[in-house]
Amino acid sequence: MSSFNLDTLVRPNILTLEPYRCARDDFKEGILLDANENAYGPSLTDLSQYESTLELNRYPDPHQLELKQKIVDFRNGENKYEISKNEQITPENLCLGVGSDESIDALIRTVCVPGKDKLLIAPPTYGMYSISSTINDVEIVKVPLDFEKFQIQPDLINEILSKDSSIKLVYITTPGNPTGASVDFSLIEKVLSNPNWNGLVVADEAYVDFAPIGSSLSTLVEKYPNLVVLQTVSKSFGLAGIRLGITFANKRLSSILNALKAPYNISSLTSDIASRSLSPEGIKLMRQRVEILNSERSRLWESLQKFKNIGKLIGGLDANFLLIEVIDENGKPSSPLAKQFYEKLATTKGVVVRYRGGEPGCSGGLRITVGTKEENDALSERFQVVAKEL
Ligand SMILES: Cc1ncc(COP(=O)(O)O)c(C=O)c1O
């Protein structure tokens, strides 16, 4: 049993925070002269009919309950875990952010006292956890993934957590970035049930829709009150430009996160587009595209693995990218060579991939996002050309 206690975990100033009361919280209709908006409307000479329906001169809805309901219905509909009726998630379990990057930062600000508390990450992992913790003056403790299957090491993590009560957060990326490998829930559960630690385990599921359907842990946040799940519409839904991230948390924590966020962080444009993408038709299209991208991922790997400079697939196949190993003429992974490929591809061949050879356990690593069929073919061809030139 975990010794989770939200009252002692959350920073006292955040726990007692009274959320900003918006003008529209009191009255929604009538002649609205309460929020210092501009009654004549947007200064746009070419406002489209669609844009005019969004009432862009008005502040957006700070609560976004309709959008949250759609997200909850979507995730409840694909849940594969056993949960009782009173553990089912509702819109009250959600806090929306300006991309999950905002959610990552908000969680740190909620539980970590600057200059005192710490957070734990499992490298190789997403870079924003470190950046956000540095900005917030929060020390980082690193417990690497195992470099065989890129799973967390729960026993080692628990040993460190049990000894250091100043660690307040554990960030786990599943599927991992840059690893592309999902982390087994049985391993995450071991950390969630650490009896000697009070903190939050955050599962960042930015890529979860590229893993088998039902992989998301988002429906488990009431069952495990110390579990937080982050998602984004930037990847599977193809909406990185609208900046929408979703935090799933137990209801009490979620109300604290909602009190902490800027009241109007989700714009009317973002809300409208996200809401449409979460319609049955939008979800169907997302699934179709994910299927195409996943089959392109296999095809791309089949074509790349034939090349003499490519060794093994370093990571897993649960995200919309491949983490491949560049090898030298002796068959050894070579980060300098990977870097040369990366640079030549970008500067002379117009194809930009990501060098990841400097990350722990990723020697010789290049992370390649799966593109359209044509883009993937272009990458394969140009990779071969570069191999000849180097
Ligand atoms: C693991 C992970 N989390 C979060 C993000 C950021 O997502 P968003 O676009 O919602 O800020 C990314 C983006 O690459 C990511 O790889």
Tab-separated table of C-alpha atoms and ligand atoms in Angstrom:
chain	number	residue	atom	x	y	z
A	1	MET	CA	0.000	0.000	0.000
A	2	SER	CA	1.363	3.411	-0.876
A	3	SER	CA	1.517	6.052	1.844
A	4	PHE	CA	0.097	8.702	-0.453
A	5	ASN	CA	-1.128	11.869	1.236
A	6	LEU	CA	-2.076	14.774	-0.997
A	7	ASP	CA	-2.388	17.216	1.903
A	8	THR	CA	1.238	16.850	2.895
A	9	LEU	CA	2.496	16.492	-0.695
A	10	VAL	CA	1.082	19.632	-2.289
A	11	ARG	CA	2.882	22.891	-1.463
A	12	PRO	CA	0.858	24.668	1.261
A	13	ASN	CA	0.486	27.877	-0.801
A	14	ILE	CA	-0.967	25.849	-3.689
A	15	LEU	CA	-3.178	23.691	-1.468
A	16	THR	CA	-4.927	26.746	-0.085
A	17	LEU	CA	-4.997	28.663	-3.359
A	18	GLU	CA	-8.343	30.286	-4.139
A	19	PRO	CA	-8.790	30.067	-7.926
A	20	TYR	CA	-9.252	33.317	-9.843
A	21	ARG	CA	-12.947	34.001	-10.201
A	22	CYS	CA	-13.719	34.863	-13.806
A	23	ALA	CA	-16.367	37.398	-14.749
A	24	ARG	CA	-18.225	34.666	-16.652
A	25	ASP	CA	-18.335	32.373	-13.602
A	26	ASP	CA	-21.164	34.529	-12.256
A	27	PHE	CA	-23.308	35.346	-15.319
A	28	LYS	CA	-23.032	33.899	-18.832
A	29	GLU	CA	-25.834	35.686	-20.659
A	30	GLY	CA	-27.203	39.181	-21.087
A	31	ILE	CA	-25.483	42.395	-22.125
A	32	LEU	CA	-21.985	41.368	-21.142
A	33	LEU	CA	-20.197	44.399	-19.781
A	34	ASP	CA	-18.288	42.602	-17.050
A	35	ALA	CA	-15.000	41.406	-18.587
A	36	ASN	CA	-13.674	44.482	-20.396
A	37	GLU	CA	-13.937	42.716	-23.756
A	38	ASN	CA	-14.453	44.560	-27.047
A	39	ALA	CA	-18.145	44.496	-27.985
A	40	TYR	CA	-17.400	45.454	-31.635
A	41	GLY	CA	-15.533	42.221	-32.223
A	42	PRO	CA	-12.149	41.152	-33.601
A	43	SER	CA	-10.069	43.598	-35.656
A	44	LEU	CA	-10.075	41.321	-38.659
A	45	THR	CA	-11.240	42.570	-42.029
A	46	ASP	CA	-11.583	39.042	-43.369
A	47	LEU	CA	-13.255	37.242	-40.460
A	48	SER	CA	-14.671	34.013	-41.881
A	49	GLN	CA	-18.162	32.796	-41.086
A	50	TYR	CA	-16.633	29.966	-39.095
A	51	GLU	CA	-14.452	32.342	-37.066
A	52	SER	CA	-17.392	34.598	-36.300
A	53	THR	CA	-19.241	31.686	-34.645
A	54	LEU	CA	-16.402	31.393	-32.135
A	55	GLU	CA	-17.004	34.871	-30.660
A	56	LEU	CA	-13.298	35.564	-30.539
A	57	ASN	CA	-13.851	38.921	-28.829
A	58	ARG	CA	-14.986	36.997	-25.729
A	59	TYR	CA	-12.726	35.229	-23.253
A	60	PRO	CA	-12.781	31.455	-23.725
A	61	ASP	CA	-14.492	29.059	-21.335
A	62	PRO	CA	-12.074	28.477	-18.424
A	63	HIS	CA	-13.602	25.081	-17.551
A	64	GLN	CA	-14.010	23.398	-20.971
A	65	LEU	CA	-16.427	20.814	-19.622
A	66	GLU	CA	-17.819	19.737	-23.009
A	67	LEU	CA	-14.357	19.111	-24.398
A	68	LYS	CA	-13.343	17.271	-21.230
A	69	GLN	CA	-16.452	15.072	-21.465
A	70	LYS	CA	-15.491	14.064	-25.007
A	71	ILE	CA	-11.959	13.168	-23.905
A	72	VAL	CA	-13.270	11.140	-20.968
A	73	ASP	CA	-15.814	9.292	-23.143
A	74	PHE	CA	-13.069	8.449	-25.618
A	75	ARG	CA	-10.687	7.042	-22.993
A	76	ASN	CA	-13.390	5.296	-20.925
A	77	GLY	CA	-14.542	3.660	-24.167
A	78	GLU	CA	-11.224	1.921	-24.751
A	79	ASN	CA	-10.324	1.124	-21.147
A	80	LYS	CA	-9.102	-2.443	-20.663
A	81	TYR	CA	-8.346	-2.290	-16.936
A	82	GLU	CA	-10.669	-3.467	-14.219
A	83	ILE	CA	-12.097	-0.562	-12.299
A	84	SER	CA	-15.188	-0.309	-10.158
A	85	LYS	CA	-18.044	2.036	-11.012
A	86	ASN	CA	-16.990	4.680	-8.495
A	87	GLU	CA	-13.438	4.638	-9.884
A	88	GLN	CA	-14.532	5.623	-13.413
A	89	ILE	CA	-13.119	8.917	-14.585
A	90	THR	CA	-15.230	12.016	-15.261
A	91	PRO	CA	-14.421	15.543	-16.540
A	92	GLU	CA	-13.478	16.421	-12.954
A	93	ASN	CA	-10.402	14.221	-13.386
A	94	LEU	CA	-9.052	16.442	-16.172
A	95	CYS	CA	-6.996	19.604	-16.361
A	96	LEU	CA	-6.203	21.015	-19.802
A	97	GLY	CA	-2.970	22.767	-20.659
A	98	VAL	CA	-1.135	24.566	-23.439
A	99	GLY	CA	0.379	21.321	-24.698
A	100	SER	CA	1.549	18.701	-22.240
A	101	ASP	CA	4.667	20.839	-21.825
A	102	GLU	CA	2.525	23.176	-19.702
A	103	SER	CA	1.178	20.192	-17.736
A	104	ILE	CA	4.730	18.979	-17.008
A	105	ASP	CA	5.592	22.375	-15.567
A	106	ALA	CA	2.308	22.714	-13.625
A	107	LEU	CA	2.878	19.426	-11.796
A	108	ILE	CA	6.354	20.525	-10.726
A	109	ARG	CA	4.983	23.830	-9.434
A	110	THR	CA	2.236	22.000	-7.540
A	111	VAL	CA	4.399	19.669	-5.469
A	112	CYS	CA	8.050	20.771	-5.630
A	113	VAL	CA	9.361	23.581	-3.431
A	114	PRO	CA	12.079	25.414	-5.458
A	115	GLY	CA	15.590	24.891	-4.125
A	116	LYS	CA	14.455	22.037	-1.875
A	117	ASP	CA	12.516	19.282	-3.628
A	118	LYS	CA	13.528	16.942	-6.444
A	119	LEU	CA	12.060	14.938	-9.266
A	120	LEU	CA	13.124	11.616	-10.695
A	121	ILE	CA	13.444	10.793	-14.371
A	122	ALA	CA	14.412	7.609	-16.208
A	123	PRO	CA	16.813	8.425	-19.073
A	124	PRO	CA	16.841	8.236	-21.994
A	125	THR	CA	13.710	10.309	-21.862
A	126	TYR	CA	11.941	13.461	-23.018
A	127	GLY	CA	14.038	16.599	-22.483
A	128	MET	CA	11.356	18.931	-21.122
A	129	TYR	CA	11.247	17.314	-17.663
A	130	SER	CA	14.812	18.487	-17.042
A	131	ILE	CA	14.226	21.906	-18.578
A	132	SER	CA	11.110	22.512	-16.495
A	133	SER	CA	12.797	21.334	-13.322
A	134	THR	CA	15.796	23.592	-13.954
A	135	ILE	CA	13.481	26.560	-14.531
A	136	ASN	CA	11.738	25.752	-11.243
A	137	ASP	CA	15.052	25.224	-9.385
A	138	VAL	CA	14.180	21.586	-8.734
A	139	GLU	CA	16.994	19.029	-8.645
A	140	ILE	CA	16.828	16.005	-10.940
A	141	VAL	CA	17.575	12.458	-9.850
A	142	LYS	CA	18.264	10.045	-12.691
A	143	VAL	CA	17.590	6.307	-12.603
A	144	PRO	CA	18.164	5.027	-16.127
A	145	LEU	CA	15.897	2.646	-17.971
A	146	ASP	CA	17.351	-0.794	-18.510
A	147	PHE	CA	19.054	-0.587	-21.884
A	148	GLU	CA	17.809	-3.983	-23.088
A	149	LYS	CA	14.072	-3.403	-23.254
A	150	PHE	CA	13.977	0.235	-22.089
A	151	GLN	CA	11.802	-0.541	-19.080
A	152	ILE	CA	12.010	1.318	-15.771
A	153	GLN	CA	13.920	-0.302	-12.909
A	154	PRO	CA	11.244	-0.167	-10.174
A	155	ASP	CA	13.301	-1.782	-7.411
A	156	LEU	CA	16.119	0.692	-7.866
A	157	ILE	CA	13.667	3.592	-8.128
A	158	ASN	CA	11.861	2.467	-4.961
A	159	GLU	CA	15.122	2.126	-3.071
A	160	ILE	CA	16.018	5.723	-3.918
A	161	LEU	CA	12.496	7.063	-3.234
A	162	SER	CA	12.325	5.319	0.134
A	163	LYS	CA	15.550	7.041	1.207
A	164	ASP	CA	14.792	10.504	-0.150
A	165	SER	CA	11.502	12.096	0.826
A	166	SER	CA	12.392	15.282	-1.065
A	167	ILE	CA	11.679	13.502	-4.375
A	168	LYS	CA	8.097	14.453	-5.120
A	169	LEU	CA	7.602	13.355	-8.704
A	170	VAL	CA	8.610	10.446	-10.926
A	171	TYR	CA	8.286	11.043	-14.662
A	172	ILE	CA	7.875	7.911	-16.797
A	173	THR	CA	7.452	8.238	-20.555
A	174	THR	CA	5.355	5.419	-21.956
A	175	PRO	CA	5.731	4.784	-24.832
A	176	GLY	CA	9.167	6.258	-24.329
A	177	ASN	CA	10.801	9.099	-26.219
A	178	PRO	CA	13.308	8.437	-27.770
A	179	THR	CA	12.872	4.710	-27.062
A	180	GLY	CA	9.455	4.078	-28.625
A	181	ALA	CA	8.922	1.306	-26.053
A	182	SER	CA	5.901	1.086	-23.750
A	183	VAL	CA	6.693	0.542	-20.081
A	184	ASP	CA	4.895	-2.435	-18.502
A	185	PHE	CA	2.196	-1.305	-16.100
A	186	SER	CA	3.257	-4.023	-13.634
A	187	LEU	CA	6.562	-2.124	-13.217
A	188	ILE	CA	4.866	1.258	-12.828
A	189	GLU	CA	2.500	-0.295	-10.284
A	190	LYS	CA	5.474	-1.276	-8.131
A	191	VAL	CA	6.437	2.388	-7.820
A	192	LEU	CA	2.810	3.430	-7.275
A	193	SER	CA	2.568	1.052	-4.342
A	194	ASN	CA	5.833	1.984	-2.635
A	195	PRO	CA	4.791	2.114	1.051
A	196	ASN	CA	7.695	4.376	2.063
A	197	TRP	CA	7.244	7.307	-0.282
A	198	ASN	CA	4.768	10.138	-0.732
A	199	GLY	CA	4.775	11.484	-4.277
A	200	LEU	CA	3.223	11.354	-7.739
A	201	VAL	CA	4.054	8.944	-10.543
A	202	VAL	CA	3.472	10.685	-13.847
A	203	ALA	CA	2.990	8.530	-16.944
A	204	ASP	CA	3.564	10.694	-20.006
A	205	GLU	CA	1.508	9.046	-22.764
A	206	ALA	CA	2.186	11.466	-25.622
A	207	TYR	CA	2.512	8.511	-28.058
A	208	VAL	CA	0.005	6.097	-26.522
A	209	ASP	CA	-2.305	5.907	-29.538
A	210	PHE	CA	0.484	4.368	-31.620
A	211	ALA	CA	0.647	1.476	-29.118
A	212	PRO	CA	-2.096	-1.203	-29.101
A	213	ILE	CA	-5.569	0.232	-28.410
A	214	GLY	CA	-6.364	0.172	-24.699
A	215	SER	CA	-2.773	0.797	-23.575
A	216	SER	CA	-3.602	4.081	-21.831
A	217	LEU	CA	-3.465	4.240	-18.028
A	218	SER	CA	-5.626	7.373	-18.000
A	219	THR	CA	-8.692	5.547	-16.674
A	220	LEU	CA	-6.773	4.399	-13.597
A	221	VAL	CA	-6.253	7.743	-11.870
A	222	GLU	CA	-9.106	7.280	-9.398
A	223	LYS	CA	-8.028	3.726	-8.628
A	224	TYR	CA	-4.435	4.911	-8.058
A	225	PRO	CA	-4.668	8.428	-6.572
A	226	ASN	CA	-0.894	8.918	-6.845
A	227	LEU	CA	-0.957	8.234	-10.608
A	228	VAL	CA	-1.065	11.143	-13.043
A	229	VAL	CA	-1.330	10.612	-16.801
A	230	LEU	CA	-0.360	13.165	-19.438
A	231	GLN	CA	-1.617	13.121	-23.004
A	232	THR	CA	-1.524	15.474	-25.951
A	233	VAL	CA	-3.337	16.005	-29.239
A	234	SER	CA	0.024	16.844	-30.857
A	235	LYS	CA	0.853	13.336	-32.069
A	236	SER	CA	-1.919	10.844	-32.961
A	237	PHE	CA	-4.510	13.577	-33.565
A	238	GLY	CA	-2.070	15.572	-35.708
A	239	LEU	CA	-2.783	18.838	-33.890
A	240	ALA	CA	0.583	20.006	-32.544
A	241	GLY	CA	-0.243	23.532	-33.754
A	242	ILE	CA	-3.255	24.063	-31.498
A	243	ARG	CA	-1.308	23.302	-28.273
A	244	LEU	CA	-3.541	21.112	-26.151
A	245	GLY	CA	-2.319	18.816	-23.417
A	246	ILE	CA	-4.421	16.802	-21.006
A	247	THR	CA	-3.652	15.900	-17.408
A	248	PHE	CA	-5.623	13.027	-15.892
A	249	ALA	CA	-5.445	13.002	-12.098
A	250	ASN	CA	-7.537	12.044	-9.104
A	251	LYS	CA	-10.363	14.528	-8.559
A	252	ARG	CA	-8.790	16.379	-5.631
A	253	LEU	CA	-5.453	16.842	-7.352
A	254	SER	CA	-7.222	17.790	-10.553
A	255	SER	CA	-9.132	20.570	-8.796
A	256	ILE	CA	-5.820	21.875	-7.413
A	257	LEU	CA	-4.250	21.793	-10.896
A	258	ASN	CA	-7.266	23.635	-12.290
A	259	ALA	CA	-6.944	26.286	-9.582
A	260	LEU	CA	-3.251	26.743	-10.402
A	261	LYS	CA	-3.593	27.129	-14.173
A	262	ALA	CA	-4.147	30.467	-15.895
A	263	PRO	CA	-7.943	30.768	-16.207
A	264	TYR	CA	-8.095	31.225	-19.981
A	265	ASN	CA	-5.203	28.990	-21.055
A	266	ILE	CA	-7.232	27.115	-23.692
A	267	SER	CA	-8.211	29.413	-26.560
A	268	SER	CA	-11.614	29.221	-28.258
A	269	LEU	CA	-9.888	28.154	-31.482
A	270	THR	CA	-8.013	25.348	-29.745
A	271	SER	CA	-11.126	24.181	-27.941
A	272	ASP	CA	-13.249	24.143	-31.079
A	273	ILE	CA	-10.701	22.238	-33.159
A	274	ALA	CA	-9.944	19.736	-30.389
A	275	SER	CA	-13.629	19.163	-29.817
A	276	ARG	CA	-14.190	18.407	-33.505
A	277	SER	CA	-11.242	16.021	-33.584
A	278	LEU	CA	-12.761	14.134	-30.648
A	279	SER	CA	-16.055	13.563	-32.484
A	280	PRO	CA	-16.694	9.951	-33.592
A	281	GLU	CA	-15.604	10.913	-37.147
A	282	GLY	CA	-12.457	12.635	-35.863
A	283	ILE	CA	-11.495	9.637	-33.742
A	284	LYS	CA	-12.137	7.304	-36.687
A	285	LEU	CA	-9.830	9.390	-38.878
A	286	MET	CA	-7.188	9.448	-36.141
A	287	ARG	CA	-7.336	5.640	-35.930
A	288	GLN	CA	-7.077	5.278	-39.717
A	289	ARG	CA	-4.034	7.553	-39.854
A	290	VAL	CA	-2.403	5.795	-36.913
A	291	GLU	CA	-2.882	2.490	-38.732
A	292	ILE	CA	-1.245	3.899	-41.858
A	293	LEU	CA	1.637	5.410	-39.856
A	294	ASN	CA	2.155	2.150	-37.977
A	295	SER	CA	2.318	0.142	-41.183
A	296	GLU	CA	4.658	2.758	-42.682
A	297	ARG	CA	6.788	2.379	-39.555
A	298	SER	CA	7.215	-1.348	-40.302
A	299	ARG	CA	7.851	-0.716	-43.986
A	300	LEU	CA	10.426	1.981	-43.241
A	301	TRP	CA	12.251	-0.268	-40.816
A	302	GLU	CA	12.245	-3.147	-43.308
A	303	SER	CA	13.849	-0.937	-45.923
A	304	LEU	CA	16.378	0.704	-43.567
A	305	GLN	CA	17.612	-2.482	-41.923
A	306	LYS	CA	19.003	-3.688	-45.249
A	307	PHE	CA	21.561	-0.880	-45.342
A	308	LYS	CA	25.098	-1.698	-44.282
A	309	ASN	CA	25.330	1.277	-41.926
A	310	ILE	CA	22.256	0.330	-39.979
A	311	GLY	CA	22.484	-2.012	-37.027
A	312	LYS	CA	19.625	-2.922	-34.759
A	313	LEU	CA	16.413	-1.167	-33.897
A	314	ILE	CA	17.391	0.305	-30.537
A	315	GLY	CA	13.931	0.967	-29.190
A	316	GLY	CA	10.446	-0.462	-29.474
A	317	LEU	CA	7.631	-0.077	-31.974
A	318	ASP	CA	4.956	1.713	-29.953
A	319	ALA	CA	5.361	5.292	-31.204
A	320	ASN	CA	5.400	7.197	-34.495
A	321	PHE	CA	9.170	7.021	-34.815
A	322	LEU	CA	12.046	4.565	-35.063
A	323	LEU	CA	15.184	4.733	-32.958
A	324	ILE	CA	17.809	3.097	-35.133
A	325	GLU	CA	21.469	2.335	-34.603
A	326	VAL	CA	24.115	3.573	-37.027
A	327	ILE	CA	27.094	1.203	-37.186
A	328	ASP	CA	30.624	1.602	-38.545
A	329	GLU	CA	32.493	-0.738	-40.890
A	330	ASN	CA	33.281	-3.051	-37.946
A	331	GLY	CA	29.600	-3.393	-37.121
A	332	LYS	CA	29.979	-1.287	-33.938
A	333	PRO	CA	27.432	1.417	-33.026
A	334	SER	CA	28.991	4.787	-33.785
A	335	SER	CA	27.600	8.057	-32.464
A	336	PRO	CA	30.061	10.201	-34.492
A	337	LEU	CA	28.926	8.437	-37.663
A	338	ALA	CA	25.255	8.849	-36.661
A	339	LYS	CA	25.923	12.550	-36.242
A	340	GLN	CA	27.505	12.707	-39.684
A	341	PHE	CA	24.459	11.035	-41.212
A	342	TYR	CA	22.197	13.451	-39.365
A	343	GLU	CA	24.138	16.494	-40.530
A	344	LYS	CA	24.557	15.387	-44.152
A	345	LEU	CA	20.937	14.357	-44.469
A	346	ALA	CA	19.783	17.754	-43.185
A	347	THR	CA	22.267	20.019	-44.934
A	348	THR	CA	22.713	18.331	-48.306
A	349	LYS	CA	19.678	16.081	-48.729
A	350	GLY	CA	16.855	18.102	-47.208
A	351	VAL	CA	15.761	15.385	-44.770
A	352	VAL	CA	15.833	16.201	-41.082
A	353	VAL	CA	15.964	13.418	-38.513
A	354	ARG	CA	17.053	13.665	-34.864
A	355	TYR	CA	20.506	12.708	-33.597
A	356	ARG	CA	20.115	10.816	-30.341
A	357	GLY	CA	23.555	9.133	-30.078
A	358	GLY	CA	24.432	11.176	-27.005
A	359	GLU	CA	21.567	9.751	-24.939
A	360	PRO	CA	22.225	6.979	-22.422
A	361	GLY	CA	21.782	3.538	-23.977
A	362	CYS	CA	21.378	5.044	-27.456
A	363	SER	CA	24.893	4.801	-28.881
A	364	GLY	CA	24.781	5.448	-32.638
A	365	GLY	CA	21.151	6.505	-32.306
A	366	LEU	CA	19.080	8.360	-34.859
A	367	ARG	CA	15.429	8.991	-34.137
A	368	ILE	CA	13.387	9.043	-37.321
A	369	THR	CA	9.775	10.202	-37.283
A	370	VAL	CA	7.602	8.119	-39.584
A	371	GLY	CA	6.353	10.388	-42.360
A	372	THR	CA	4.139	9.864	-45.388
A	373	LYS	CA	4.979	7.014	-47.762
A	374	GLU	CA	6.728	9.471	-50.113
A	375	GLU	CA	8.710	11.059	-47.283
A	376	ASN	CA	9.786	7.655	-45.972
A	377	ASP	CA	10.879	6.553	-49.444
A	378	ALA	CA	12.839	9.786	-49.847
A	379	LEU	CA	14.564	9.208	-46.509
A	380	SER	CA	15.534	5.628	-47.454
A	381	GLU	CA	16.904	6.691	-50.843
A	382	ARG	CA	18.835	9.660	-49.497
A	383	PHE	CA	20.204	7.673	-46.586
A	384	GLN	CA	21.769	5.289	-49.093
A	385	VAL	CA	23.237	8.173	-51.060
A	386	VAL	CA	24.768	9.643	-47.896
A	387	ALA	CA	26.155	6.185	-46.979
A	388	LYS	CA	28.055	6.183	-50.286
A	389	GLU	CA	29.305	9.746	-49.822
A	390	LEU	CA	30.627	9.303	-46.280
B	1	LIG	C1	7.116	12.372	-24.299
B	1	LIG	C2	6.590	13.692	-24.709
B	1	LIG	N1	5.819	14.368	-23.860
B	1	LIG	C3	5.313	15.568	-24.172
B	1	LIG	C4	5.603	16.155	-25.384
B	1	LIG	C5	5.085	17.538	-25.661
B	1	LIG	O1	3.801	17.492	-26.104
B	1	LIG	P1	2.988	18.825	-26.399
B	1	LIG	O2	3.095	19.098	-27.838
B	1	LIG	O3	1.595	18.479	-25.972
B	1	LIG	O4	3.565	19.917	-25.537
B	1	LIG	C6	6.404	15.497	-26.314
B	1	LIG	C7	6.735	16.134	-27.599
B	1	LIG	O5	7.551	15.741	-28.352
B	1	LIG	C8	6.918	14.237	-25.957
B	1	LIG	O6	7.731	13.569	-26.786
